[in-house]
Amino acid sequence: MTAIRLGHLYPAQMSMYGDRGNILTLQQRASWRGLPLTVVPLGLGASAGAEVETCHGFFFGGGQDRDQAALAEDLRTHKGAPLRAAVAAGAPLLAVCGGYQLLGSHYATADGAIVPGLDLLPLWTQAGHRRLVGNVVVTPDPELGLGITRLVGFENHSGRTHLGPACRPLGRTVVGEGNNGEDGGEGVWAGTVVGTYLHGPVLPRNPALADWWLRAACRRAGWPDQLAPLDDGWELSAQAEGAERAGRERGPAGREREGGLRSLVRRAQRR
Ligand code: GLN
């Protein structure tokens, strides 16, 4: 049988805050199960567009506004149609932060530029003035079938993402700001597409999400999608530590401390 081909979208431009750890996690979790997995870098240009058709699943990481703007045209022209066809046929696509924003219709940057997205899902993003930064705990939508009650990660974005009515968030934020800091939603999912603001990177500390990706990719590549269970002791203790840190920094006590610090700074500035 053929190796699972993981298409890594724009690894040179879109790889922030350790996002490559997601690729390493998928490689390692496949290899522990004896599943061959090949990473296919999908960079700028038409030839990479043709390679999209040969892939069984995709990862699209985060990036800065200027990198998102620099590749937006290439994404729509060379990758859009084959990516749309691949996900319609069940290929998993995990997109983080800047990649997540580019799944939607557009990203309106703080300086007024409009970066057009893939228009794969009905969502859009508007940059805000305050960055949303910190550890996040999310309760995933049970309908996605991850079989878990917690995802953890680290968000760092200025974009506020708004989902159209037909879109479901990946989950609800327990701690953190999520999509826009207002409606309690974090990320998005539809079929085999998941978008999220969770860096960290997200997959090492959320093995259920990594295995969700691998199961869908196995189905596309013709492998059985029953994955042998792994000992996730280390992964889950890292996850628990992230959740604990999120609560300490951004839960009620953390917010109080932060508020206190802010008023101290204001008082010092007035002097
Ligand atoms: N440039 C985007 C934002 O700040 C995405 C950042 C990222 O991918 N970390 O909203």
PDB file of C-alpha atoms and ligand atoms in Angstrom:
ATOM      1  CA  MET A   1       0.000   0.000   0.000  1.00  0.00           C
ATOM      2  CA  THR A   2       1.095   3.566  -0.572  1.00  0.00           C
ATOM      3  CA  ALA A   3       2.562   5.762   2.131  1.00  0.00           C
ATOM      4  CA  ILE A   4       0.261   8.376   3.641  1.00  0.00           C
ATOM      5  CA  ARG A   5       1.185  11.681   1.989  1.00  0.00           C
ATOM      6  CA  LEU A   6       0.942  14.673   4.295  1.00  0.00           C
ATOM      7  CA  GLY A   7       0.835  17.942   2.343  1.00  0.00           C
ATOM      8  CA  HIS A   8       2.485  20.722   4.350  1.00  0.00           C
ATOM      9  CA  LEU A   9       1.188  24.022   2.982  1.00  0.00           C
ATOM     10  CA  TYR A  10       3.822  26.763   2.664  1.00  0.00           C
ATOM     11  CA  PRO A  11       6.293  25.433   5.252  1.00  0.00           C
ATOM     12  CA  ALA A  12       8.715  28.307   4.516  1.00  0.00           C
ATOM     13  CA  GLN A  13       6.169  31.064   5.105  1.00  0.00           C
ATOM     14  CA  MET A  14       3.632  29.540   7.458  1.00  0.00           C
ATOM     15  CA  SER A  15       5.343  27.926  10.423  1.00  0.00           C
ATOM     16  CA  MET A  16       5.195  29.863  13.680  1.00  0.00           C
ATOM     17  CA  TYR A  17       5.550  29.175  17.376  1.00  0.00           C
ATOM     18  CA  GLY A  18       6.745  25.612  16.838  1.00  0.00           C
ATOM     19  CA  ASP A  19       4.006  24.650  14.373  1.00  0.00           C
ATOM     20  CA  ARG A  20       6.427  22.157  12.779  1.00  0.00           C
ATOM     21  CA  GLY A  21       5.937  20.121  15.950  1.00  0.00           C
ATOM     22  CA  ASN A  22       2.560  19.178  14.488  1.00  0.00           C
ATOM     23  CA  ILE A  23       4.258  17.565  11.498  1.00  0.00           C
ATOM     24  CA  LEU A  24       6.704  15.718  13.766  1.00  0.00           C
ATOM     25  CA  THR A  25       3.817  14.473  15.899  1.00  0.00           C
ATOM     26  CA  LEU A  26       1.917  13.085  12.919  1.00  0.00           C
ATOM     27  CA  GLN A  27       5.113  11.431  11.618  1.00  0.00           C
ATOM     28  CA  GLN A  28       5.896   9.907  15.004  1.00  0.00           C
ATOM     29  CA  ARG A  29       2.386   8.684  15.809  1.00  0.00           C
ATOM     30  CA  ALA A  30       2.190   7.096  12.338  1.00  0.00           C
ATOM     31  CA  SER A  31       5.583   5.459  12.747  1.00  0.00           C
ATOM     32  CA  TRP A  32       4.701   4.030  16.197  1.00  0.00           C
ATOM     33  CA  ARG A  33       1.818   2.250  14.420  1.00  0.00           C
ATOM     34  CA  GLY A  34       4.023   1.030  11.558  1.00  0.00           C
ATOM     35  CA  LEU A  35       2.288   3.362   9.101  1.00  0.00           C
ATOM     36  CA  PRO A  36       4.548   4.910   6.433  1.00  0.00           C
ATOM     37  CA  LEU A  37       4.060   8.674   6.168  1.00  0.00           C
ATOM     38  CA  THR A  38       5.765  11.044   3.744  1.00  0.00           C
ATOM     39  CA  VAL A  39       5.757  14.818   4.190  1.00  0.00           C
ATOM     40  CA  VAL A  40       5.215  16.717   0.929  1.00  0.00           C
ATOM     41  CA  PRO A  41       6.138  20.409   1.147  1.00  0.00           C
ATOM     42  CA  LEU A  42       3.613  22.466  -0.824  1.00  0.00           C
ATOM     43  CA  GLY A  43       5.338  25.792  -1.451  1.00  0.00           C
ATOM     44  CA  LEU A  44       4.713  28.594  -3.914  1.00  0.00           C
ATOM     45  CA  GLY A  45       4.001  27.773  -7.557  1.00  0.00           C
ATOM     46  CA  ALA A  46       1.891  25.741  -9.926  1.00  0.00           C
ATOM     47  CA  SER A  47       3.875  22.513  -9.577  1.00  0.00           C
ATOM     48  CA  ALA A  48       3.095  22.367  -5.859  1.00  0.00           C
ATOM     49  CA  GLY A  49      -0.550  22.893  -6.845  1.00  0.00           C
ATOM     50  CA  ALA A  50      -0.397  19.702  -8.914  1.00  0.00           C
ATOM     51  CA  GLU A  51       1.135  17.874  -5.923  1.00  0.00           C
ATOM     52  CA  VAL A  52      -1.920  18.728  -3.784  1.00  0.00           C
ATOM     53  CA  GLU A  53      -3.825  16.043  -5.704  1.00  0.00           C
ATOM     54  CA  THR A  54      -1.343  13.379  -4.618  1.00  0.00           C
ATOM     55  CA  CYS A  55      -1.766  14.093  -0.876  1.00  0.00           C
ATOM     56  CA  HIS A  56      -4.068  12.314   1.585  1.00  0.00           C
ATOM     57  CA  GLY A  57      -4.194  15.076   4.197  1.00  0.00           C
ATOM     58  CA  PHE A  58      -2.930  18.592   4.893  1.00  0.00           C
ATOM     59  CA  PHE A  59      -1.451  20.854   7.535  1.00  0.00           C
ATOM     60  CA  PHE A  60      -1.461  24.659   7.235  1.00  0.00           C
ATOM     61  CA  GLY A  61       0.394  26.535   9.993  1.00  0.00           C
ATOM     62  CA  GLY A  62       0.425  30.079  11.319  1.00  0.00           C
ATOM     63  CA  GLY A  63       2.155  33.068   9.796  1.00  0.00           C
ATOM     64  CA  GLN A  64       2.580  36.795   9.980  1.00  0.00           C
ATOM     65  CA  ASP A  65       0.244  39.178   8.176  1.00  0.00           C
ATOM     66  CA  ARG A  66       2.843  39.962   5.500  1.00  0.00           C
ATOM     67  CA  ASP A  67       3.465  36.275   4.772  1.00  0.00           C
ATOM     68  CA  GLN A  68      -0.256  35.600   4.572  1.00  0.00           C
ATOM     69  CA  ALA A  69      -0.601  38.470   2.093  1.00  0.00           C
ATOM     70  CA  ALA A  70       2.402  37.271   0.056  1.00  0.00           C
ATOM     71  CA  LEU A  71       0.978  33.814  -0.575  1.00  0.00           C
ATOM     72  CA  ALA A  72      -2.765  34.543  -0.751  1.00  0.00           C
ATOM     73  CA  GLU A  73      -2.806  34.822  -4.538  1.00  0.00           C
ATOM     74  CA  ASP A  74      -0.820  31.594  -4.991  1.00  0.00           C
ATOM     75  CA  LEU A  75      -3.119  29.788  -2.568  1.00  0.00           C
ATOM     76  CA  ARG A  76      -6.240  30.748  -4.446  1.00  0.00           C
ATOM     77  CA  THR A  77      -4.801  30.246  -7.928  1.00  0.00           C
ATOM     78  CA  HIS A  78      -2.822  27.036  -7.539  1.00  0.00           C
ATOM     79  CA  LYS A  79      -4.055  25.243  -4.437  1.00  0.00           C
ATOM     80  CA  GLY A  80      -7.724  26.228  -4.075  1.00  0.00           C
ATOM     81  CA  ALA A  81      -9.428  23.865  -6.536  1.00  0.00           C
ATOM     82  CA  PRO A  82      -7.441  20.689  -5.720  1.00  0.00           C
ATOM     83  CA  LEU A  83      -7.662  21.383  -1.974  1.00  0.00           C
ATOM     84  CA  ARG A  84     -11.420  21.826  -2.212  1.00  0.00           C
ATOM     85  CA  ALA A  85     -11.705  18.529  -4.102  1.00  0.00           C
ATOM     86  CA  ALA A  86      -9.452  16.715  -1.626  1.00  0.00           C
ATOM     87  CA  VAL A  87     -11.381  17.788   1.484  1.00  0.00           C
ATOM     88  CA  ALA A  88     -14.701  17.074  -0.260  1.00  0.00           C
ATOM     89  CA  ALA A  89     -13.376  13.528  -0.721  1.00  0.00           C
ATOM     90  CA  GLY A  90     -12.501  13.252   2.988  1.00  0.00           C
ATOM     91  CA  ALA A  91      -8.866  14.386   3.234  1.00  0.00           C
ATOM     92  CA  PRO A  92      -8.169  15.941   6.651  1.00  0.00           C
ATOM     93  CA  LEU A  93      -7.015  19.556   6.744  1.00  0.00           C
ATOM     94  CA  LEU A  94      -5.767  21.029  10.007  1.00  0.00           C
ATOM     95  CA  ALA A  95      -5.147  24.780   9.845  1.00  0.00           C
ATOM     96  CA  VAL A  96      -3.672  26.815  12.696  1.00  0.00           C
ATOM     97  CA  CYS A  97      -3.969  30.566  13.285  1.00  0.00           C
ATOM     98  CA  GLY A  98      -2.823  32.351  10.089  1.00  0.00           C
ATOM     99  CA  GLY A  99      -3.642  29.200   8.081  1.00  0.00           C
ATOM    100  CA  TYR A 100      -7.034  29.026   9.779  1.00  0.00           C
ATOM    101  CA  GLN A 101      -7.742  32.647   8.850  1.00  0.00           C
ATOM    102  CA  LEU A 102      -6.960  31.870   5.196  1.00  0.00           C
ATOM    103  CA  LEU A 103      -9.653  29.169   5.081  1.00  0.00           C
ATOM    104  CA  GLY A 104     -12.258  31.927   5.153  1.00  0.00           C
ATOM    105  CA  SER A 105     -13.318  34.615   2.730  1.00  0.00           C
ATOM    106  CA  HIS A 106     -10.776  37.219   3.867  1.00  0.00           C
ATOM    107  CA  TYR A 107      -8.561  38.650   6.565  1.00  0.00           C
ATOM    108  CA  ALA A 108      -8.807  42.421   7.085  1.00  0.00           C
ATOM    109  CA  THR A 109      -5.458  43.533   8.542  1.00  0.00           C
ATOM    110  CA  ALA A 110      -4.946  46.361  11.040  1.00  0.00           C
ATOM    111  CA  ASP A 111      -3.629  48.662   8.292  1.00  0.00           C
ATOM    112  CA  GLY A 112      -6.775  48.237   6.217  1.00  0.00           C
ATOM    113  CA  ALA A 113      -5.527  45.688   3.661  1.00  0.00           C
ATOM    114  CA  ILE A 114      -7.835  42.843   2.651  1.00  0.00           C
ATOM    115  CA  VAL A 115      -6.073  39.493   2.295  1.00  0.00           C
ATOM    116  CA  PRO A 116      -8.359  37.184   0.317  1.00  0.00           C
ATOM    117  CA  GLY A 117      -8.710  33.640   1.652  1.00  0.00           C
ATOM    118  CA  LEU A 118      -9.562  30.270   0.128  1.00  0.00           C
ATOM    119  CA  ASP A 119     -13.283  30.680   0.757  1.00  0.00           C
ATOM    120  CA  LEU A 120     -13.393  27.060   1.829  1.00  0.00           C
ATOM    121  CA  LEU A 121     -15.578  27.849   4.863  1.00  0.00           C
ATOM    122  CA  PRO A 122     -17.972  30.752   5.543  1.00  0.00           C
ATOM    123  CA  LEU A 123     -15.851  32.697   8.017  1.00  0.00           C
ATOM    124  CA  TRP A 124     -13.887  35.944   8.018  1.00  0.00           C
ATOM    125  CA  THR A 125     -11.321  37.686  10.182  1.00  0.00           C
ATOM    126  CA  GLN A 126     -10.768  41.284  11.235  1.00  0.00           C
ATOM    127  CA  ALA A 127      -7.546  42.376  12.977  1.00  0.00           C
ATOM    128  CA  GLY A 128      -8.016  44.013  16.373  1.00  0.00           C
ATOM    129  CA  HIS A 129      -5.706  46.373  18.249  1.00  0.00           C
ATOM    130  CA  ARG A 130      -5.049  44.199  21.279  1.00  0.00           C
ATOM    131  CA  ARG A 131      -3.344  40.853  20.684  1.00  0.00           C
ATOM    132  CA  LEU A 132      -5.035  37.835  22.219  1.00  0.00           C
ATOM    133  CA  VAL A 133      -2.224  35.926  23.887  1.00  0.00           C
ATOM    134  CA  GLY A 134      -1.948  33.101  26.389  1.00  0.00           C
ATOM    135  CA  ASN A 135      -2.709  29.512  27.306  1.00  0.00           C
ATOM    136  CA  VAL A 136      -6.126  28.254  26.283  1.00  0.00           C
ATOM    137  CA  VAL A 137      -8.403  25.437  27.430  1.00  0.00           C
ATOM    138  CA  VAL A 138     -11.234  24.388  25.142  1.00  0.00           C
ATOM    139  CA  THR A 139     -14.098  21.915  25.430  1.00  0.00           C
ATOM    140  CA  PRO A 140     -14.301  20.362  21.954  1.00  0.00           C
ATOM    141  CA  ASP A 141     -17.611  19.899  20.169  1.00  0.00           C
ATOM    142  CA  PRO A 142     -18.609  16.298  20.993  1.00  0.00           C
ATOM    143  CA  GLU A 143     -20.042  15.933  17.479  1.00  0.00           C
ATOM    144  CA  LEU A 144     -16.520  15.976  16.039  1.00  0.00           C
ATOM    145  CA  GLY A 145     -16.010  12.610  17.719  1.00  0.00           C
ATOM    146  CA  LEU A 146     -12.617  13.191  19.339  1.00  0.00           C
ATOM    147  CA  GLY A 147     -13.840  11.276  22.390  1.00  0.00           C
ATOM    148  CA  ILE A 148     -12.199  13.737  24.795  1.00  0.00           C
ATOM    149  CA  THR A 149     -13.377  16.688  26.862  1.00  0.00           C
ATOM    150  CA  ARG A 150     -10.360  18.985  26.708  1.00  0.00           C
ATOM    151  CA  LEU A 151      -7.994  20.575  24.212  1.00  0.00           C
ATOM    152  CA  VAL A 152      -5.166  22.855  25.335  1.00  0.00           C
ATOM    153  CA  GLY A 153      -2.934  25.234  23.420  1.00  0.00           C
ATOM    154  CA  PHE A 154      -1.409  28.692  23.267  1.00  0.00           C
ATOM    155  CA  GLU A 155      -3.051  31.490  21.299  1.00  0.00           C
ATOM    156  CA  ASN A 156      -1.276  34.555  19.908  1.00  0.00           C
ATOM    157  CA  HIS A 157      -3.261  36.506  17.333  1.00  0.00           C
ATOM    158  CA  SER A 158      -4.629  39.910  16.593  1.00  0.00           C
ATOM    159  CA  GLY A 159      -7.271  38.577  14.179  1.00  0.00           C
ATOM    160  CA  ARG A 160     -10.845  38.162  15.416  1.00  0.00           C
ATOM    161  CA  THR A 161     -12.540  35.398  13.479  1.00  0.00           C
ATOM    162  CA  HIS A 162     -16.291  35.339  12.963  1.00  0.00           C
ATOM    163  CA  LEU A 163     -18.103  32.224  11.795  1.00  0.00           C
ATOM    164  CA  GLY A 164     -21.048  32.264   9.432  1.00  0.00           C
ATOM    165  CA  PRO A 165     -24.260  30.658  10.703  1.00  0.00           C
ATOM    166  CA  ALA A 166     -23.543  27.377   8.908  1.00  0.00           C
ATOM    167  CA  CYS A 167     -20.204  26.950  10.735  1.00  0.00           C
ATOM    168  CA  ARG A 168     -19.626  25.160  14.032  1.00  0.00           C
ATOM    169  CA  PRO A 169     -16.787  26.151  16.357  1.00  0.00           C
ATOM    170  CA  LEU A 170     -14.250  23.448  17.157  1.00  0.00           C
ATOM    171  CA  GLY A 171     -15.176  24.011  20.786  1.00  0.00           C
ATOM    172  CA  ARG A 172     -16.013  26.426  23.591  1.00  0.00           C
ATOM    173  CA  THR A 173     -13.280  28.265  25.448  1.00  0.00           C
ATOM    174  CA  VAL A 174     -13.038  27.432  29.143  1.00  0.00           C
ATOM    175  CA  VAL A 175     -10.005  29.695  29.563  1.00  0.00           C
ATOM    176  CA  GLY A 176      -8.767  32.090  26.868  1.00  0.00           C
ATOM    177  CA  GLU A 177     -10.202  34.269  24.123  1.00  0.00           C
ATOM    178  CA  GLY A 178     -10.651  31.861  21.193  1.00  0.00           C
ATOM    179  CA  ASN A 179     -12.023  33.077  17.870  1.00  0.00           C
ATOM    180  CA  ASN A 180     -12.792  36.659  18.808  1.00  0.00           C
ATOM    181  CA  GLY A 181     -12.847  37.081  22.586  1.00  0.00           C
ATOM    182  CA  GLU A 182     -16.604  37.630  22.483  1.00  0.00           C
ATOM    183  CA  ASP A 183     -18.750  34.659  21.573  1.00  0.00           C
ATOM    184  CA  GLY A 184     -16.944  31.886  23.484  1.00  0.00           C
ATOM    185  CA  GLY A 185     -16.178  29.883  20.348  1.00  0.00           C
ATOM    186  CA  GLU A 186     -12.732  28.537  19.450  1.00  0.00           C
ATOM    187  CA  GLY A 187     -11.824  27.389  15.958  1.00  0.00           C
ATOM    188  CA  VAL A 188     -14.065  25.782  13.422  1.00  0.00           C
ATOM    189  CA  TRP A 189     -14.807  22.368  12.019  1.00  0.00           C
ATOM    190  CA  ALA A 190     -16.735  21.057   9.045  1.00  0.00           C
ATOM    191  CA  GLY A 191     -16.365  17.487   7.790  1.00  0.00           C
ATOM    192  CA  THR A 192     -12.627  16.798   7.764  1.00  0.00           C
ATOM    193  CA  VAL A 193     -11.530  20.443   8.036  1.00  0.00           C
ATOM    194  CA  VAL A 194     -10.450  21.815  11.422  1.00  0.00           C
ATOM    195  CA  GLY A 195      -9.252  25.375  11.983  1.00  0.00           C
ATOM    196  CA  THR A 196      -7.965  26.580  15.335  1.00  0.00           C
ATOM    197  CA  TYR A 197      -5.971  29.339  17.028  1.00  0.00           C
ATOM    198  CA  LEU A 198      -4.187  26.773  19.194  1.00  0.00           C
ATOM    199  CA  HIS A 199      -0.425  26.831  18.794  1.00  0.00           C
ATOM    200  CA  GLY A 200       1.791  25.191  21.320  1.00  0.00           C
ATOM    201  CA  PRO A 201       2.170  23.295  18.971  1.00  0.00           C
ATOM    202  CA  VAL A 202      -1.309  21.839  19.261  1.00  0.00           C
ATOM    203  CA  LEU A 203      -0.859  18.171  18.326  1.00  0.00           C
ATOM    204  CA  PRO A 204       1.820  16.967  20.781  1.00  0.00           C
ATOM    205  CA  ARG A 205      -0.392  17.914  23.736  1.00  0.00           C
ATOM    206  CA  ASN A 206      -3.667  16.851  22.120  1.00  0.00           C
ATOM    207  CA  PRO A 207      -3.044  13.325  20.820  1.00  0.00           C
ATOM    208  CA  ALA A 208      -6.765  12.725  20.159  1.00  0.00           C
ATOM    209  CA  LEU A 209      -6.714  15.511  17.563  1.00  0.00           C
ATOM    210  CA  ALA A 210      -3.570  14.046  15.954  1.00  0.00           C
ATOM    211  CA  ASP A 211      -5.248  10.639  15.746  1.00  0.00           C
ATOM    212  CA  TRP A 212      -8.424  12.196  14.289  1.00  0.00           C
ATOM    213  CA  TRP A 213      -6.205  13.544  11.469  1.00  0.00           C
ATOM    214  CA  LEU A 214      -4.399  10.218  11.024  1.00  0.00           C
ATOM    215  CA  ARG A 215      -7.623   8.185  10.893  1.00  0.00           C
ATOM    216  CA  ALA A 216      -9.039  10.367   8.116  1.00  0.00           C
ATOM    217  CA  ALA A 217      -5.720  10.269   6.211  1.00  0.00           C
ATOM    218  CA  CYS A 218      -5.610   6.467   6.548  1.00  0.00           C
ATOM    219  CA  ARG A 219      -9.060   6.211   4.974  1.00  0.00           C
ATOM    220  CA  ARG A 220      -7.901   8.386   2.056  1.00  0.00           C
ATOM    221  CA  ALA A 221      -4.726   6.366   1.544  1.00  0.00           C
ATOM    222  CA  GLY A 222      -6.469   2.992   1.761  1.00  0.00           C
ATOM    223  CA  TRP A 223      -5.123   1.938   5.161  1.00  0.00           C
ATOM    224  CA  PRO A 224      -7.391   0.572   7.910  1.00  0.00           C
ATOM    225  CA  ASP A 225      -8.392   3.471  10.153  1.00  0.00           C
ATOM    226  CA  GLN A 226      -8.316   1.431  13.376  1.00  0.00           C
ATOM    227  CA  LEU A 227      -5.255   2.931  15.042  1.00  0.00           C
ATOM    228  CA  ALA A 228      -3.394   0.886  17.639  1.00  0.00           C
ATOM    229  CA  PRO A 229      -3.638   2.604  21.040  1.00  0.00           C
ATOM    230  CA  LEU A 230      -0.486   4.334  22.294  1.00  0.00           C
ATOM    231  CA  ASP A 231       0.713   5.195  25.766  1.00  0.00           C
ATOM    232  CA  ASP A 232      -0.088   8.928  25.908  1.00  0.00           C
ATOM    233  CA  GLY A 233       1.116   9.425  29.481  1.00  0.00           C
ATOM    234  CA  TRP A 234       3.689  12.103  28.633  1.00  0.00           C
ATOM    235  CA  GLU A 235       1.379  13.891  26.233  1.00  0.00           C
ATOM    236  CA  LEU A 236      -1.475  14.023  28.714  1.00  0.00           C
ATOM    237  CA  SER A 237       0.716  15.214  31.560  1.00  0.00           C
ATOM    238  CA  ALA A 238       1.967  18.036  29.302  1.00  0.00           C
ATOM    239  CA  GLN A 239      -1.676  18.778  28.525  1.00  0.00           C
ATOM    240  CA  ALA A 240      -2.589  18.879  32.226  1.00  0.00           C
ATOM    241  CA  GLU A 241       0.314  21.243  32.863  1.00  0.00           C
ATOM    242  CA  GLY A 242      -0.917  23.563  30.071  1.00  0.00           C
ATOM    243  CA  ALA A 243      -4.430  23.554  31.504  1.00  0.00           C
ATOM    244  CA  GLU A 244      -3.120  24.277  34.983  1.00  0.00           C
ATOM    245  CA  ARG A 245      -0.992  27.148  33.679  1.00  0.00           C
ATOM    246  CA  ALA A 246      -3.942  28.555  31.704  1.00  0.00           C
ATOM    247  CA  GLY A 247      -6.104  28.587  34.832  1.00  0.00           C
ATOM    248  CA  ARG A 248      -3.341  30.162  36.928  1.00  0.00           C
ATOM    249  CA  GLU A 249      -2.561  32.896  34.379  1.00  0.00           C
ATOM    250  CA  ARG A 250      -5.934  33.638  32.832  1.00  0.00           C
ATOM    251  CA  GLY A 251      -8.521  32.194  35.232  1.00  0.00           C
ATOM    252  CA  PRO A 252     -10.187  34.454  37.845  1.00  0.00           C
ATOM    253  CA  ALA A 253      -7.066  34.737  40.054  1.00  0.00           C
ATOM    254  CA  GLY A 254      -4.818  35.447  37.069  1.00  0.00           C
ATOM    255  CA  ARG A 255      -7.152  38.121  35.735  1.00  0.00           C
ATOM    256  CA  GLU A 256      -7.250  39.785  39.168  1.00  0.00           C
ATOM    257  CA  ARG A 257      -3.449  39.787  39.308  1.00  0.00           C
ATOM    258  CA  GLU A 258      -3.237  41.193  35.789  1.00  0.00           C
ATOM    259  CA  GLY A 259      -5.819  43.884  36.616  1.00  0.00           C
ATOM    260  CA  GLY A 260      -3.793  44.803  39.718  1.00  0.00           C
ATOM    261  CA  LEU A 261      -0.596  45.043  37.694  1.00  0.00           C
ATOM    262  CA  ARG A 262      -2.303  47.207  35.086  1.00  0.00           C
ATOM    263  CA  SER A 263      -3.597  49.665  37.691  1.00  0.00           C
ATOM    264  CA  LEU A 264      -0.101  49.823  39.273  1.00  0.00           C
ATOM    265  CA  VAL A 265       1.340  50.701  35.844  1.00  0.00           C
ATOM    266  CA  ARG A 266      -1.378  53.325  35.280  1.00  0.00           C
ATOM    267  CA  ARG A 267      -0.678  54.866  38.693  1.00  0.00           C
ATOM    268  CA  ALA A 268       3.083  54.944  37.984  1.00  0.00           C
ATOM    269  CA  GLN A 269       2.414  56.570  34.594  1.00  0.00           C
ATOM    270  CA  ARG A 270       0.289  59.310  36.204  1.00  0.00           C
ATOM    271  CA  ARG A 271       3.127  60.305  38.484  1.00  0.00           C
TER     272      ARG A 271
HETATM  273  N1  GLN B   1      -1.282  37.311  11.487  1.00  0.00           N
HETATM  274  C1  GLN B   1      -2.343  36.676  12.161  1.00  0.00           C
HETATM  275  C2  GLN B   1      -2.829  37.365  13.433  1.00  0.00           C
HETATM  276  O1  GLN B   1      -2.070  37.971  14.155  1.00  0.00           O
HETATM  277  C3  GLN B   1      -1.940  35.261  12.446  1.00  0.00           C
HETATM  278  C4  GLN B   1      -0.898  35.118  13.500  1.00  0.00           C
HETATM  279  C5  GLN B   1      -0.435  33.699  13.684  1.00  0.00           C
HETATM  280  O2  GLN B   1      -0.553  32.858  12.791  1.00  0.00           O
HETATM  281  N2  GLN B   1       0.149  33.450  14.837  1.00  0.00           N
HETATM  282  O3  GLN B   1      -3.998  37.307  13.684  1.00  0.00           O
END
